[in-house]
PDB file of C-alpha atoms in Angstrom:
ATOM      1  CA  ALA L   1     -32.863 -37.166-153.622  1.00  0.00           C
ATOM      2  CA  GLN L   2     -33.759 -40.286-155.179  1.00  0.00           C
ATOM      3  CA  ASP L   3     -34.410 -42.252-151.698  1.00  0.00           C
ATOM      4  CA  LEU L   4     -36.956 -38.932-150.904  1.00  0.00           C
ATOM      5  CA  LEU L   5     -38.137 -39.474-154.543  1.00  0.00           C
ATOM      6  CA  LYS L   6     -39.476 -42.797-153.803  1.00  0.00           C
ATOM      7  CA  GLN L   7     -40.955 -42.283-150.648  1.00  0.00           C
ATOM      8  CA  VAL L   8     -43.155 -39.368-152.081  1.00  0.00           C
ATOM      9  CA  LYS L   9     -43.985 -41.482-154.922  1.00  0.00           C
ATOM     10  CA  ALA L  10     -45.087 -44.506-152.657  1.00  0.00           C
ATOM     11  CA  GLY L  11     -47.095 -42.106-150.725  1.00  0.00           C
ATOM     12  CA  LYS L  12     -45.243 -40.914-147.665  1.00  0.00           C
ATOM     13  CA  ASP L  13     -46.358 -36.871-146.502  1.00  0.00           C
ATOM     14  CA  PHE L  14     -44.723 -34.922-149.297  1.00  0.00           C
ATOM     15  CA  ALA L  15     -44.899 -31.753-146.386  1.00  0.00           C
ATOM     16  CA  GLU L  16     -43.319 -33.462-143.634  1.00  0.00           C
ATOM     17  CA  LEU L  17     -40.610 -34.670-145.743  1.00  0.00           C
ATOM     18  CA  ALA L  18     -39.834 -31.022-146.931  1.00  0.00           C
ATOM     19  CA  LYS L  19     -39.968 -30.184-143.616  1.00  0.00           C
ATOM     20  CA  ALA L  20     -37.452 -33.014-142.370  1.00  0.00           C
ATOM     21  CA  HIS L  21     -34.822 -32.582-145.810  1.00  0.00           C
ATOM     22  CA  SER L  22     -35.159 -29.661-147.704  1.00  0.00           C
ATOM     23  CA  ASP L  23     -31.812 -27.163-147.677  1.00  0.00           C
ATOM     24  CA  ASP L  24     -34.357 -24.235-148.484  1.00  0.00           C
ATOM     25  CA  SER L  25     -35.265 -22.998-144.607  1.00  0.00           C
ATOM     26  CA  VAL L  26     -37.965 -20.828-146.063  1.00  0.00           C
ATOM     27  CA  SER L  27     -40.060 -23.203-148.119  1.00  0.00           C
ATOM     28  CA  ALA L  28     -38.994 -26.008-146.055  1.00  0.00           C
ATOM     29  CA  ALA L  29     -40.978 -24.322-142.592  1.00  0.00           C
ATOM     30  CA  LYS L  30     -44.209 -24.431-145.075  1.00  0.00           C
ATOM     31  CA  GLY L  31     -44.012 -27.565-146.020  1.00  0.00           C
ATOM     32  CA  GLY L  32     -42.043 -27.194-149.459  1.00  0.00           C
ATOM     33  CA  GLU L  33     -44.951 -24.320-150.153  1.00  0.00           C
ATOM     34  CA  VAL L  34     -43.162 -22.135-153.037  1.00  0.00           C
ATOM     35  CA  GLY L  35     -46.878 -20.666-153.463  1.00  0.00           C
ATOM     36  CA  TRP L  36     -47.926 -19.619-156.989  1.00  0.00           C
ATOM     37  CA  ILE L  37     -45.337 -19.077-160.177  1.00  0.00           C
ATOM     38  CA  THR L  38     -45.640 -17.100-162.610  1.00  0.00           C
ATOM     39  CA  ARG L  39     -43.200 -17.561-166.114  1.00  0.00           C
ATOM     40  CA  GLY L  40     -39.980 -15.703-166.051  1.00  0.00           C
ATOM     41  CA  GLN L  41     -39.931 -16.123-161.858  1.00  0.00           C
ATOM     42  CA  THR L  42     -37.822 -18.851-161.411  1.00  0.00           C
ATOM     43  CA  VAL L  43     -34.729 -20.675-163.182  1.00  0.00           C
ATOM     44  CA  PRO L  44     -35.608 -22.170-166.535  1.00  0.00           C
ATOM     45  CA  GLU L  45     -35.296 -25.682-165.419  1.00  0.00           C
ATOM     46  CA  PHE L  46     -37.908 -25.362-162.471  1.00  0.00           C
ATOM     47  CA  GLU L  47     -40.100 -23.309-164.762  1.00  0.00           C
ATOM     48  CA  GLN L  48     -40.126 -25.888-167.636  1.00  0.00           C
ATOM     49  CA  LYS L  49     -41.071 -29.084-165.043  1.00  0.00           C
ATOM     50  CA  ALA L  50     -43.778 -26.890-162.696  1.00  0.00           C
ATOM     51  CA  PHE L  51     -45.667 -26.041-165.714  1.00  0.00           C
ATOM     52  CA  SER L  52     -45.881 -28.895-167.887  1.00  0.00           C
ATOM     53  CA  MET L  53     -47.492 -30.977-164.629  1.00  0.00           C
ATOM     54  CA  LYS L  54     -50.863 -31.801-163.906  1.00  0.00           C
ATOM     55  CA  PRO L  55     -52.662 -30.532-160.213  1.00  0.00           C
ATOM     56  CA  GLY L  56     -51.367 -33.635-157.861  1.00  0.00           C
ATOM     57  CA  GLU L  57     -48.700 -34.573-160.217  1.00  0.00           C
ATOM     58  CA  ILE L  58     -44.919 -35.458-158.562  1.00  0.00           C
ATOM     59  CA  SER L  59     -41.927 -34.815-160.509  1.00  0.00           C
ATOM     60  CA  GLU L  60     -38.671 -36.178-161.151  1.00  0.00           C
ATOM     61  CA  LEU L  61     -35.367 -34.955-160.059  1.00  0.00           C
ATOM     62  CA  VAL L  62     -34.923 -31.667-161.601  1.00  0.00           C
ATOM     63  CA  LYS L  63     -31.914 -30.243-161.232  1.00  0.00           C
ATOM     64  CA  THR L  64     -31.212 -26.579-161.221  1.00  0.00           C
ATOM     65  CA  GLN L  65     -28.244 -24.170-160.334  1.00  0.00           C
ATOM     66  CA  TYR L  66     -29.398 -24.255-156.254  1.00  0.00           C
ATOM     67  CA  GLY L  67     -29.501 -28.133-156.425  1.00  0.00           C
ATOM     68  CA  LEU L  68     -31.879 -31.260-157.030  1.00  0.00           C
ATOM     69  CA  HIS L  69     -35.844 -30.928-156.713  1.00  0.00           C
ATOM     70  CA  ILE L  70     -38.772 -32.413-156.261  1.00  0.00           C
ATOM     71  CA  LEU L  71     -41.973 -30.980-157.429  1.00  0.00           C
ATOM     72  CA  LYS L  72     -45.404 -31.721-156.493  1.00  0.00           C
ATOM     73  CA  LEU L  73     -47.942 -29.491-158.478  1.00  0.00           C
ATOM     74  CA  LEU L  74     -51.485 -28.634-156.067  1.00  0.00           C
ATOM     75  CA  GLU L  75     -53.076 -26.275-158.019  1.00  0.00           C
ATOM     76  CA  ARG L  76     -53.270 -24.373-161.080  1.00  0.00           C
ATOM     77  CA  GLU L  77     -54.611 -21.282-162.706  1.00  0.00           C
ATOM     78  CA  GLU L  78     -54.773 -20.261-165.898  1.00  0.00           C
ATOM     79  CA  ALA L  79     -53.300 -16.358-166.836  1.00  0.00           C
ATOM     80  CA  ARG L  80     -56.304 -14.547-167.197  1.00  0.00           C
ATOM     81  CA  VAL L  81     -57.788 -10.857-166.525  1.00  0.00           C
ATOM     82  CA  LYS L  82     -59.467 -11.058-163.549  1.00  0.00           C
ATOM     83  CA  PRO L  83     -62.641  -9.443-162.946  1.00  0.00           C
ATOM     84  CA  PHE L  84     -62.869  -6.116-160.822  1.00  0.00           C
ATOM     85  CA  ALA L  85     -65.433  -7.726-158.628  1.00  0.00           C
ATOM     86  CA  GLU L  86     -63.189 -10.346-157.303  1.00  0.00           C
ATOM     87  CA  VAL L  87     -60.446  -7.488-156.954  1.00  0.00           C
ATOM     88  CA  ALA L  88     -62.366  -4.935-155.889  1.00  0.00           C
ATOM     89  CA  GLY L  89     -61.742  -5.309-152.231  1.00  0.00           C
ATOM     90  CA  GLN L  90     -57.801  -6.065-152.732  1.00  0.00           C
ATOM     91  CA  ILE L  91     -57.983  -2.474-154.814  1.00  0.00           C
ATOM     92  CA  GLN L  92     -59.165  -1.012-152.230  1.00  0.00           C
ATOM     93  CA  GLN L  93     -57.489  -1.890-149.538  1.00  0.00           C
ATOM     94  CA  GLU L  94     -53.756  -0.774-151.590  1.00  0.00           C
ATOM     95  CA  LEU L  95     -55.844   2.524-151.946  1.00  0.00           C
ATOM     96  CA  GLY L  96     -56.385   2.770-148.393  1.00  0.00           C
ATOM     97  CA  LYS L  97     -52.669   1.693-147.156  1.00  0.00           C
ATOM     98  CA  GLU L  98     -51.940   4.634-149.896  1.00  0.00           C
ATOM     99  CA  ARG L  99     -53.717   7.193-148.375  1.00  0.00           C
ATOM    100  CA  ASN L 100     -52.281   6.239-144.923  1.00  0.00           C
ATOM    101  CA  GLU L 101     -48.788   6.294-145.921  1.00  0.00           C
ATOM    102  CA  GLN L 102     -49.184   9.918-147.798  1.00  0.00           C
ATOM    103  CA  GLU L 103     -51.189  11.231-144.913  1.00  0.00           C
ATOM    104  CA  ARG L 104     -48.553   9.314-142.050  1.00  0.00           C
ATOM    105  CA  SER L 105     -45.662  11.308-144.594  1.00  0.00           C
ATOM    106  CA  ARG L 106     -47.662  14.670-144.498  1.00  0.00           C
ATOM    107  CA  TRP L 107     -47.732  14.222-140.700  1.00  0.00           C
ATOM    108  CA  ALA L 108     -43.901  13.399-140.606  1.00  0.00           C
ATOM    109  CA  GLU L 109     -43.146  16.747-142.786  1.00  0.00           C
ATOM    110  CA  ARG L 110     -45.146  18.657-140.403  1.00  0.00           C
ATOM    111  CA  ALA L 111     -43.270  17.047-137.722  1.00  0.00           C
ATOM    112  CA  ARG L 112     -39.971  18.035-139.230  1.00  0.00           C
ATOM    113  CA  ALA L 113     -40.581  21.476-139.841  1.00  0.00           C
ATOM    114  CA  ALA L 114     -41.445  22.321-136.306  1.00  0.00           C
ATOM    115  CA  ALA L 115     -38.138  20.335-135.243  1.00  0.00           C
ATOM    116  CA  GLY L 116     -36.341  22.783-137.259  1.00  0.00           C
ATOM    117  CA  LYS L 117     -37.687  25.671-135.883  1.00  0.00           C
ATOM    118  CA  TYR L 118     -37.849  25.206-132.141  1.00  0.00           C
ATOM    119  CA  GLY L 119     -34.796  23.000-132.556  1.00  0.00           C
ATOM    120  CA  LEU L 120     -33.643  21.161-128.994  1.00  0.00           C
ATOM    121  CA  ALA L 121     -36.907  22.801-127.190  1.00  0.00           C
ATOM    122  CA  MET L 122     -38.785  19.851-128.898  1.00  0.00           C
ATOM    123  CA  GLU L 123     -41.720  19.690-126.345  1.00  0.00           C
ATOM    124  CA  LYS L 124     -42.767  23.602-128.197  1.00  0.00           C
ATOM    125  CA  ALA L 125     -43.254  21.350-131.408  1.00  0.00           C
ATOM    126  CA  GLY L 126     -45.543  18.635-130.526  1.00  0.00           C
ATOM    127  CA  PRO L 127     -48.754  20.770-129.463  1.00  0.00           C
ATOM    128  CA  GLU L 128     -48.421  22.666-132.867  1.00  0.00           C
ATOM    129  CA  VAL L 129     -48.483  19.960-134.751  1.00  0.00           C
ATOM    130  CA  GLY L 130     -50.841  17.594-132.686  1.00  0.00           C
ATOM    131  CA  LEU L 131     -48.261  14.951-132.393  1.00  0.00           C
ATOM    132  CA  GLU L 132     -46.512  13.091-129.138  1.00  0.00           C
ATOM    133  CA  VAL L 133     -43.119  14.469-127.835  1.00  0.00           C
ATOM    134  CA  LEU L 134     -40.668  11.764-126.192  1.00  0.00           C
ATOM    135  CA  THR L 135     -37.651  13.173-124.447  1.00  0.00           C
ATOM    136  CA  VAL L 136     -35.158  10.320-124.132  1.00  0.00           C
ATOM    137  CA  THR L 137     -31.722  12.653-122.709  1.00  0.00           C
ATOM    138  CA  LEU L 138     -29.665   9.568-123.136  1.00  0.00           C
ATOM    139  CA  VAL L 139     -29.690   7.550-126.172  1.00  0.00           C
ATOM    140  CA  GLU L 140     -27.072   4.318-126.007  1.00  0.00           C
ATOM    141  CA  LYS L 141     -26.481   2.816-129.254  1.00  0.00           C
ATOM    142  CA  GLY L 142     -28.068   0.014-130.423  1.00  0.00           C
ATOM    143  CA  ALA L 143     -30.460   0.393-127.694  1.00  0.00           C
ATOM    144  CA  PRO L 144     -34.247   0.563-128.360  1.00  0.00           C
ATOM    145  CA  LEU L 145     -35.445   3.791-127.710  1.00  0.00           C
ATOM    146  CA  PRO L 146     -38.710   4.110-126.005  1.00  0.00           C
ATOM    147  CA  GLU L 147     -41.949   3.948-128.054  1.00  0.00           C
ATOM    148  CA  ALA L 148     -39.378   4.329-131.322  1.00  0.00           C
ATOM    149  CA  GLY L 149     -37.447   0.841-130.913  1.00  0.00           C
ATOM    150  CA  ALA L 150     -33.776   0.444-132.072  1.00  0.00           C
ATOM    151  CA  GLU L 151     -34.283   0.333-135.797  1.00  0.00           C
ATOM    152  CA  ALA L 152     -30.889   0.268-137.635  1.00  0.00           C
ATOM    153  CA  GLY L 153     -32.003   3.314-140.067  1.00  0.00           C
ATOM    154  CA  LEU L 154     -32.823   5.425-137.334  1.00  0.00           C
ATOM    155  CA  MET L 155     -29.925   4.595-135.105  1.00  0.00           C
ATOM    156  CA  ASP L 156     -27.713   5.246-137.629  1.00  0.00           C
ATOM    157  CA  ALA L 157     -29.354   8.723-138.806  1.00  0.00           C
ATOM    158  CA  LEU L 158     -29.294   9.719-134.598  1.00  0.00           C
ATOM    159  CA  PHE L 159     -25.796   8.474-134.141  1.00  0.00           C
ATOM    160  CA  GLY L 160     -24.537   9.911-137.562  1.00  0.00           C
ATOM    161  CA  ALA L 161     -26.235  13.768-136.860  1.00  0.00           C
ATOM    162  CA  ALA L 162     -24.727  16.530-135.335  1.00  0.00           C
ATOM    163  CA  LYS L 163     -26.109  17.881-131.702  1.00  0.00           C
ATOM    164  CA  GLY L 164     -29.074  19.846-131.923  1.00  0.00           C
ATOM    165  CA  ALA L 165     -29.454  18.943-135.991  1.00  0.00           C
ATOM    166  CA  VAL L 166     -32.991  17.558-137.047  1.00  0.00           C
ATOM    167  CA  VAL L 167     -33.200  14.029-138.186  1.00  0.00           C
ATOM    168  CA  GLY L 168     -35.889  12.060-140.435  1.00  0.00           C
ATOM    169  CA  PRO L 169     -38.244  11.553-140.685  1.00  0.00           C
ATOM    170  CA  ILE L 170     -37.216   7.706-140.525  1.00  0.00           C
ATOM    171  CA  HIS L 171     -39.976   5.613-141.608  1.00  0.00           C
ATOM    172  CA  SER L 172     -40.487   2.280-140.505  1.00  0.00           C
ATOM    173  CA  ALA L 173     -43.740  -0.153-140.822  1.00  0.00           C
ATOM    174  CA  ALA L 174     -45.047   1.047-137.489  1.00  0.00           C
ATOM    175  CA  ARG L 175     -44.238   4.283-137.102  1.00  0.00           C
ATOM    176  CA  SER L 176     -42.388   7.623-138.338  1.00  0.00           C
ATOM    177  CA  VAL L 177     -39.860   9.501-136.107  1.00  0.00           C
ATOM    178  CA  VAL L 178     -38.245  12.960-136.321  1.00  0.00           C
ATOM    179  CA  ALA L 179     -35.526  13.676-133.554  1.00  0.00           C
ATOM    180  CA  VAL L 180     -33.227  16.461-132.914  1.00  0.00           C
TER     181      VAL L 180
END
């Protein structure tokens, strides 16, 4: 660590050294970048040093319960209330995501109700709720389902259910699945 500190202070590229020598695989892959931090987010020793530094400054070795660290402060922004104009786009995007999730949940609940009504005759449920019905007759645990993947939650639900039981909705980032 002392040798790396000497190299950084002598002008060697911080990001390249972090990629080659950091034990933290997540930040190492990003050249040591940990992103913005706020007070209370990290261990006290790390936080104390980070918030006492000036932009461009390189720390001495900082010892925490996770090991030894060399910090390079790239930028500092004082806490403030951001003006609405600065965050309006982000708020609009978050509200759009929330509306989409609510709509997806409504569709999934309608699909669950139709699955309960038609049971194994799911081909009748699709047109009723305006959703595609995919029929898979043989499912192997761990093998991906066409159009639905092999997500653990879905597979656990399918293989834990009794024959003819309605499963779901199971939500993932890309889709919601209701199965019988």
